[in-house]
Amino acid sequence: MSDVEEDDCEELPEGLVQRRAAFDIGSGSTKLMIADVDVETGQLGDIVHASERTVKYAFDWKTHGVLSDAVQAEGIKVLHALRTEVLASGCTAYTAVATEVFRKAPNGAAFLQRVRAELGLEIALVSQEEEAQIGFRTAVAVGQRGRAATLAWDSGGGSFQLSREVAAGEAGAPPGLRTYVGALGASVATAAMIEHVQQRRLAETASP
């Protein structure tokens, strides 16, 4: 968890509940949630702000082979607007993660470095296994049903993950989180439908 600069956010009183922000910079959209979090249990309290902005990074990468200047500019604009929401919210800390398309696009990592340089936003590029862990913890925090009763399905623009926790002795497996991951998100499936099934060029076809 990265600390927000002191000048940017007014700190909340010390206690078990803190106001935190999370950025999910995905392959098809960018999400922000700002919420009061019980730091002892990880449960969400009041959600102060939640938004999702469409930025089709994966579709753009599939079309051009790299992240184009246009989609990068759109991404910077969206992240600047969301960062402004964070700075006005009274949060004490934030975290930001980027997923599949930034692992695969040749200039994906360079774009994240550009975001750091221009916006001062530190972004962690996570693996698919880490995505599955984050998805499971999010489902537990939002669903409030407990770990044993939770099955998480995280379907994004570039990939998907299924995850659940296995108890000791279940199916003869050791206890812990079990995951299944696949590189078939919405944008990837769209590109495959257009190029391989319909035999058309993605750059010239907006939709199947």
PDB file of C-alpha atoms in Angstrom:
ATOM      1  CA  MET A   1       0.000   0.000   0.000  1.00  0.00           C
ATOM      2  CA  SER A   2       1.489   3.318  -1.065  1.00  0.00           C
ATOM      3  CA  ASP A   3       1.132   6.371   1.148  1.00  0.00           C
ATOM      4  CA  VAL A   4      -0.461   9.467  -0.346  1.00  0.00           C
ATOM      5  CA  GLU A   5       1.628  12.586   0.106  1.00  0.00           C
ATOM      6  CA  GLU A   6       0.810  14.541   3.256  1.00  0.00           C
ATOM      7  CA  ASP A   7      -0.062  17.692   1.332  1.00  0.00           C
ATOM      8  CA  ASP A   8      -2.505  15.798  -0.876  1.00  0.00           C
ATOM      9  CA  CYS A   9      -4.853  14.178   1.679  1.00  0.00           C
ATOM     10  CA  GLU A  10      -6.014  15.169   5.114  1.00  0.00           C
ATOM     11  CA  GLU A  11      -5.204  12.291   7.465  1.00  0.00           C
ATOM     12  CA  LEU A  12      -8.008  10.609   9.357  1.00  0.00           C
ATOM     13  CA  PRO A  13      -7.747  10.023  13.121  1.00  0.00           C
ATOM     14  CA  GLU A  14      -5.834   6.918  14.114  1.00  0.00           C
ATOM     15  CA  GLY A  15      -8.021   3.853  14.529  1.00  0.00           C
ATOM     16  CA  LEU A  16      -9.092   0.558  13.085  1.00  0.00           C
ATOM     17  CA  VAL A  17     -10.988   2.169  10.191  1.00  0.00           C
ATOM     18  CA  GLN A  18      -9.053   4.004   7.497  1.00  0.00           C
ATOM     19  CA  ARG A  19     -10.140   5.587   4.248  1.00  0.00           C
ATOM     20  CA  ARG A  20      -8.297   3.952   1.356  1.00  0.00           C
ATOM     21  CA  ALA A  21      -8.377   4.061  -2.433  1.00  0.00           C
ATOM     22  CA  ALA A  22      -7.765   1.290  -4.967  1.00  0.00           C
ATOM     23  CA  PHE A  23      -7.101   1.650  -8.700  1.00  0.00           C
ATOM     24  CA  ASP A  24      -7.631  -1.341 -11.014  1.00  0.00           C
ATOM     25  CA  ILE A  25      -6.103  -0.499 -14.394  1.00  0.00           C
ATOM     26  CA  GLY A  26      -7.449  -3.347 -16.461  1.00  0.00           C
ATOM     27  CA  SER A  27      -7.289  -4.400 -20.091  1.00  0.00           C
ATOM     28  CA  GLY A  28     -10.737  -3.006 -20.946  1.00  0.00           C
ATOM     29  CA  SER A  29     -11.557  -0.509 -18.217  1.00  0.00           C
ATOM     30  CA  THR A  30     -10.081   1.450 -15.320  1.00  0.00           C
ATOM     31  CA  LYS A  31     -11.804   1.298 -11.945  1.00  0.00           C
ATOM     32  CA  LEU A  32     -11.470   3.300  -8.752  1.00  0.00           C
ATOM     33  CA  MET A  33     -12.977   2.577  -5.362  1.00  0.00           C
ATOM     34  CA  ILE A  34     -12.560   4.757  -2.286  1.00  0.00           C
ATOM     35  CA  ALA A  35     -13.884   3.210   0.916  1.00  0.00           C
ATOM     36  CA  ASP A  36     -13.556   3.145   4.688  1.00  0.00           C
ATOM     37  CA  VAL A  37     -11.820  -0.129   5.520  1.00  0.00           C
ATOM     38  CA  ASP A  38     -11.605  -2.057   8.766  1.00  0.00           C
ATOM     39  CA  VAL A  39      -7.867  -2.689   8.670  1.00  0.00           C
ATOM     40  CA  GLU A  40      -8.094  -5.496  11.219  1.00  0.00           C
ATOM     41  CA  THR A  41     -10.619  -7.651   9.334  1.00  0.00           C
ATOM     42  CA  GLY A  42     -10.253  -6.298   5.791  1.00  0.00           C
ATOM     43  CA  GLN A  43     -14.017  -5.714   5.539  1.00  0.00           C
ATOM     44  CA  LEU A  44     -15.348  -2.748   3.608  1.00  0.00           C
ATOM     45  CA  GLY A  45     -17.415  -0.132   5.383  1.00  0.00           C
ATOM     46  CA  ASP A  46     -18.860   2.944   3.672  1.00  0.00           C
ATOM     47  CA  ILE A  47     -17.991   3.262  -0.019  1.00  0.00           C
ATOM     48  CA  VAL A  48     -17.173   6.911  -0.585  1.00  0.00           C
ATOM     49  CA  HIS A  49     -16.683   6.730  -4.343  1.00  0.00           C
ATOM     50  CA  ALA A  50     -16.812   4.040  -7.019  1.00  0.00           C
ATOM     51  CA  SER A  51     -16.395   4.545 -10.740  1.00  0.00           C
ATOM     52  CA  GLU A  52     -15.433   2.667 -13.881  1.00  0.00           C
ATOM     53  CA  ARG A  53     -14.162   4.239 -17.104  1.00  0.00           C
ATOM     54  CA  THR A  54     -13.850   2.307 -20.358  1.00  0.00           C
ATOM     55  CA  VAL A  55     -10.341   2.393 -21.832  1.00  0.00           C
ATOM     56  CA  LYS A  56      -9.902  -0.376 -24.399  1.00  0.00           C
ATOM     57  CA  TYR A  57      -6.195  -1.048 -23.938  1.00  0.00           C
ATOM     58  CA  ALA A  58      -6.410  -4.716 -24.978  1.00  0.00           C
ATOM     59  CA  PHE A  59      -8.492  -4.079 -28.096  1.00  0.00           C
ATOM     60  CA  ASP A  60      -6.091  -1.291 -29.065  1.00  0.00           C
ATOM     61  CA  TRP A  61      -3.064  -3.559 -28.544  1.00  0.00           C
ATOM     62  CA  LYS A  62      -4.665  -6.338 -30.582  1.00  0.00           C
ATOM     63  CA  THR A  63      -5.385  -3.798 -33.351  1.00  0.00           C
ATOM     64  CA  HIS A  64      -2.004  -2.045 -33.507  1.00  0.00           C
ATOM     65  CA  GLY A  65       0.433  -4.528 -31.959  1.00  0.00           C
ATOM     66  CA  VAL A  66       1.331  -1.913 -29.320  1.00  0.00           C
ATOM     67  CA  LEU A  67      -0.545   0.550 -27.141  1.00  0.00           C
ATOM     68  CA  SER A  68      -1.191   3.431 -29.544  1.00  0.00           C
ATOM     69  CA  ASP A  69      -0.548   7.080 -28.722  1.00  0.00           C
ATOM     70  CA  ALA A  70      -4.314   7.649 -28.741  1.00  0.00           C
ATOM     71  CA  VAL A  71      -5.152   5.004 -26.119  1.00  0.00           C
ATOM     72  CA  GLN A  72      -2.228   6.120 -23.969  1.00  0.00           C
ATOM     73  CA  ALA A  73      -3.513   9.702 -24.032  1.00  0.00           C
ATOM     74  CA  GLU A  74      -6.996   8.494 -23.123  1.00  0.00           C
ATOM     75  CA  GLY A  75      -5.591   6.397 -20.290  1.00  0.00           C
ATOM     76  CA  ILE A  76      -3.582   9.308 -18.877  1.00  0.00           C
ATOM     77  CA  LYS A  77      -6.664  11.551 -19.012  1.00  0.00           C
ATOM     78  CA  VAL A  78      -8.812   8.999 -17.158  1.00  0.00           C
ATOM     79  CA  LEU A  79      -6.170   8.331 -14.485  1.00  0.00           C
ATOM     80  CA  HIS A  80      -5.673  12.063 -13.934  1.00  0.00           C
ATOM     81  CA  ALA A  81      -9.411  12.495 -13.326  1.00  0.00           C
ATOM     82  CA  LEU A  82      -9.561   9.533 -10.944  1.00  0.00           C
ATOM     83  CA  ARG A  83      -6.452  10.690  -9.077  1.00  0.00           C
ATOM     84  CA  THR A  84      -8.205  14.039  -8.530  1.00  0.00           C
ATOM     85  CA  GLU A  85     -11.091  12.149  -6.878  1.00  0.00           C
ATOM     86  CA  VAL A  86      -8.617  10.440  -4.534  1.00  0.00           C
ATOM     87  CA  LEU A  87      -6.927  13.676  -3.525  1.00  0.00           C
ATOM     88  CA  ALA A  88     -10.299  15.255  -2.664  1.00  0.00           C
ATOM     89  CA  SER A  89     -11.607  12.291  -0.675  1.00  0.00           C
ATOM     90  CA  GLY A  90      -9.682  12.502   2.586  1.00  0.00           C
ATOM     91  CA  CYS A  91      -7.937   9.181   2.004  1.00  0.00           C
ATOM     92  CA  THR A  92      -4.797   8.145   3.873  1.00  0.00           C
ATOM     93  CA  ALA A  93      -3.416   5.588   1.421  1.00  0.00           C
ATOM     94  CA  TYR A  94      -3.919   4.075  -2.020  1.00  0.00           C
ATOM     95  CA  THR A  95      -2.831   1.121  -4.078  1.00  0.00           C
ATOM     96  CA  ALA A  96      -2.874   0.706  -7.862  1.00  0.00           C
ATOM     97  CA  VAL A  97      -2.481  -2.423  -9.968  1.00  0.00           C
ATOM     98  CA  ALA A  98      -2.244  -3.049 -13.717  1.00  0.00           C
ATOM     99  CA  THR A  99      -3.052  -6.359 -15.352  1.00  0.00           C
ATOM    100  CA  GLU A 100      -2.813  -8.559 -18.473  1.00  0.00           C
ATOM    101  CA  VAL A 101      -2.438  -6.124 -21.371  1.00  0.00           C
ATOM    102  CA  PHE A 102       0.446  -4.311 -19.674  1.00  0.00           C
ATOM    103  CA  ARG A 103       2.249  -7.641 -19.280  1.00  0.00           C
ATOM    104  CA  LYS A 104       1.837  -8.491 -22.976  1.00  0.00           C
ATOM    105  CA  ALA A 105       1.932  -5.262 -24.977  1.00  0.00           C
ATOM    106  CA  PRO A 106       5.538  -4.435 -25.990  1.00  0.00           C
ATOM    107  CA  ASN A 107       5.202  -0.914 -24.580  1.00  0.00           C
ATOM    108  CA  GLY A 108       2.928  -1.812 -21.655  1.00  0.00           C
ATOM    109  CA  ALA A 109       5.583  -1.381 -18.963  1.00  0.00           C
ATOM    110  CA  ALA A 110       6.797   1.846 -20.586  1.00  0.00           C
ATOM    111  CA  PHE A 111       3.270   3.270 -20.386  1.00  0.00           C
ATOM    112  CA  LEU A 112       3.121   2.535 -16.649  1.00  0.00           C
ATOM    113  CA  GLN A 113       6.453   4.325 -16.232  1.00  0.00           C
ATOM    114  CA  ARG A 114       4.976   7.283 -18.102  1.00  0.00           C
ATOM    115  CA  VAL A 115       2.031   7.334 -15.680  1.00  0.00           C
ATOM    116  CA  ARG A 116       4.454   7.411 -12.741  1.00  0.00           C
ATOM    117  CA  ALA A 117       6.427  10.271 -14.307  1.00  0.00           C
ATOM    118  CA  GLU A 118       3.446  12.406 -15.350  1.00  0.00           C
ATOM    119  CA  LEU A 119       0.954  11.733 -12.548  1.00  0.00           C
ATOM    120  CA  GLY A 120       3.103  10.493  -9.671  1.00  0.00           C
ATOM    121  CA  LEU A 121       0.936   7.380  -9.478  1.00  0.00           C
ATOM    122  CA  GLU A 122       2.822   4.244  -8.436  1.00  0.00           C
ATOM    123  CA  ILE A 123       1.381   1.184 -10.183  1.00  0.00           C
ATOM    124  CA  ALA A 124       2.222  -2.458  -9.523  1.00  0.00           C
ATOM    125  CA  LEU A 125       2.170  -4.774 -12.554  1.00  0.00           C
ATOM    126  CA  VAL A 126       0.690  -7.976 -11.122  1.00  0.00           C
ATOM    127  CA  SER A 127       0.830 -11.559 -12.393  1.00  0.00           C
ATOM    128  CA  GLN A 128      -2.277 -13.614 -13.161  1.00  0.00           C
ATOM    129  CA  GLU A 129      -1.822 -15.551  -9.916  1.00  0.00           C
ATOM    130  CA  GLU A 130      -1.714 -12.270  -8.020  1.00  0.00           C
ATOM    131  CA  GLU A 131      -4.838 -11.139  -9.905  1.00  0.00           C
ATOM    132  CA  ALA A 132      -6.591 -14.297  -8.696  1.00  0.00           C
ATOM    133  CA  GLN A 133      -5.545 -13.613  -5.092  1.00  0.00           C
ATOM    134  CA  ILE A 134      -6.731 -10.001  -5.294  1.00  0.00           C
ATOM    135  CA  GLY A 135     -10.010 -11.094  -6.883  1.00  0.00           C
ATOM    136  CA  PHE A 136     -10.628 -13.612  -4.120  1.00  0.00           C
ATOM    137  CA  ARG A 137      -9.854 -11.143  -1.336  1.00  0.00           C
ATOM    138  CA  THR A 138     -12.111  -8.564  -2.997  1.00  0.00           C
ATOM    139  CA  ALA A 139     -14.962 -11.067  -3.221  1.00  0.00           C
ATOM    140  CA  VAL A 140     -14.537 -11.911   0.462  1.00  0.00           C
ATOM    141  CA  ALA A 141     -14.460  -8.224   1.462  1.00  0.00           C
ATOM    142  CA  VAL A 142     -17.502  -7.253  -0.618  1.00  0.00           C
ATOM    143  CA  GLY A 143     -19.559 -10.408  -0.203  1.00  0.00           C
ATOM    144  CA  GLN A 144     -19.052 -10.705   3.564  1.00  0.00           C
ATOM    145  CA  ARG A 145     -19.840 -14.451   3.415  1.00  0.00           C
ATOM    146  CA  GLY A 146     -16.491 -15.624   4.716  1.00  0.00           C
ATOM    147  CA  ARG A 147     -13.588 -17.239   2.900  1.00  0.00           C
ATOM    148  CA  ALA A 148     -14.943 -20.803   2.924  1.00  0.00           C
ATOM    149  CA  ALA A 149     -18.213 -19.800   1.202  1.00  0.00           C
ATOM    150  CA  THR A 150     -16.604 -17.639  -1.495  1.00  0.00           C
ATOM    151  CA  LEU A 151     -15.836 -18.529  -5.110  1.00  0.00           C
ATOM    152  CA  ALA A 152     -14.375 -15.649  -7.121  1.00  0.00           C
ATOM    153  CA  TRP A 153     -14.648 -15.276 -10.900  1.00  0.00           C
ATOM    154  CA  ASP A 154     -12.759 -12.272 -12.257  1.00  0.00           C
ATOM    155  CA  SER A 155     -13.404 -11.814 -15.974  1.00  0.00           C
ATOM    156  CA  GLY A 156     -11.553  -8.911 -17.568  1.00  0.00           C
ATOM    157  CA  GLY A 157     -10.643  -7.558 -20.968  1.00  0.00           C
ATOM    158  CA  GLY A 158      -7.437  -9.568 -21.340  1.00  0.00           C
ATOM    159  CA  SER A 159      -7.758 -12.576 -19.034  1.00  0.00           C
ATOM    160  CA  PHE A 160      -9.858 -14.324 -16.394  1.00  0.00           C
ATOM    161  CA  GLN A 161      -9.272 -16.020 -13.038  1.00  0.00           C
ATOM    162  CA  LEU A 162     -11.276 -18.422 -10.889  1.00  0.00           C
ATOM    163  CA  SER A 163     -10.307 -18.860  -7.244  1.00  0.00           C
ATOM    164  CA  ARG A 164     -11.542 -20.529  -4.071  1.00  0.00           C
ATOM    165  CA  GLU A 165     -10.065 -21.599  -0.775  1.00  0.00           C
ATOM    166  CA  VAL A 166      -9.617 -25.311  -0.101  1.00  0.00           C
ATOM    167  CA  ALA A 167      -9.928 -26.569   3.472  1.00  0.00           C
ATOM    168  CA  ALA A 168      -7.497 -29.062   4.991  1.00  0.00           C
ATOM    169  CA  GLY A 169      -8.257 -32.562   3.774  1.00  0.00           C
ATOM    170  CA  GLU A 170     -10.660 -31.488   1.010  1.00  0.00           C
ATOM    171  CA  ALA A 171     -10.139 -33.731  -2.040  1.00  0.00           C
ATOM    172  CA  GLY A 172      -6.883 -34.854  -0.493  1.00  0.00           C
ATOM    173  CA  ALA A 173      -5.284 -31.463  -1.211  1.00  0.00           C
ATOM    174  CA  PRO A 174      -3.335 -29.266   1.212  1.00  0.00           C
ATOM    175  CA  PRO A 175      -5.222 -26.186   2.468  1.00  0.00           C
ATOM    176  CA  GLY A 176      -4.892 -22.904   0.618  1.00  0.00           C
ATOM    177  CA  LEU A 177      -6.118 -20.859  -2.301  1.00  0.00           C
ATOM    178  CA  ARG A 178      -6.701 -22.763  -5.548  1.00  0.00           C
ATOM    179  CA  THR A 179      -6.771 -20.824  -8.811  1.00  0.00           C
ATOM    180  CA  TYR A 180      -7.496 -21.411 -12.481  1.00  0.00           C
ATOM    181  CA  VAL A 181      -6.323 -18.719 -14.874  1.00  0.00           C
ATOM    182  CA  GLY A 182      -6.794 -18.177 -18.598  1.00  0.00           C
ATOM    183  CA  ALA A 183      -5.700 -15.594 -21.167  1.00  0.00           C
ATOM    184  CA  LEU A 184      -9.143 -15.170 -22.723  1.00  0.00           C
ATOM    185  CA  GLY A 185     -10.712 -11.856 -21.772  1.00  0.00           C
ATOM    186  CA  ALA A 186     -13.461  -9.951 -23.556  1.00  0.00           C
ATOM    187  CA  SER A 187     -11.128  -8.019 -25.878  1.00  0.00           C
ATOM    188  CA  VAL A 188      -9.087 -11.115 -26.711  1.00  0.00           C
ATOM    189  CA  ALA A 189     -12.264 -13.066 -27.504  1.00  0.00           C
ATOM    190  CA  THR A 190     -13.535 -10.210 -29.687  1.00  0.00           C
ATOM    191  CA  ALA A 191     -10.286 -10.131 -31.652  1.00  0.00           C
ATOM    192  CA  ALA A 192     -10.366 -13.920 -32.148  1.00  0.00           C
ATOM    193  CA  MET A 193     -13.970 -13.803 -33.360  1.00  0.00           C
ATOM    194  CA  ILE A 194     -13.201 -11.108 -35.939  1.00  0.00           C
ATOM    195  CA  GLU A 195      -9.846 -12.414 -37.185  1.00  0.00           C
ATOM    196  CA  HIS A 196     -10.103 -16.203 -36.941  1.00  0.00           C
ATOM    197  CA  VAL A 197     -13.826 -16.917 -37.226  1.00  0.00           C
ATOM    198  CA  GLN A 198     -14.997 -14.131 -39.532  1.00  0.00           C
ATOM    199  CA  GLN A 199     -11.656 -13.799 -41.376  1.00  0.00           C
ATOM    200  CA  ARG A 200     -11.753 -10.005 -41.224  1.00  0.00           C
ATOM    201  CA  ARG A 201      -9.152  -7.422 -40.200  1.00  0.00           C
ATOM    202  CA  LEU A 202      -9.465  -6.170 -36.635  1.00  0.00           C
ATOM    203  CA  ALA A 203      -8.187  -2.699 -37.554  1.00  0.00           C
ATOM    204  CA  GLU A 204     -11.131  -2.277 -39.945  1.00  0.00           C
ATOM    205  CA  THR A 205     -13.847  -3.911 -37.826  1.00  0.00           C
ATOM    206  CA  ALA A 206     -15.243  -2.224 -34.727  1.00  0.00           C
ATOM    207  CA  SER A 207     -17.354  -5.202 -33.635  1.00  0.00           C
ATOM    208  CA  PRO A 208     -18.148  -8.796 -34.683  1.00  0.00           C
TER     209      PRO A 208
END
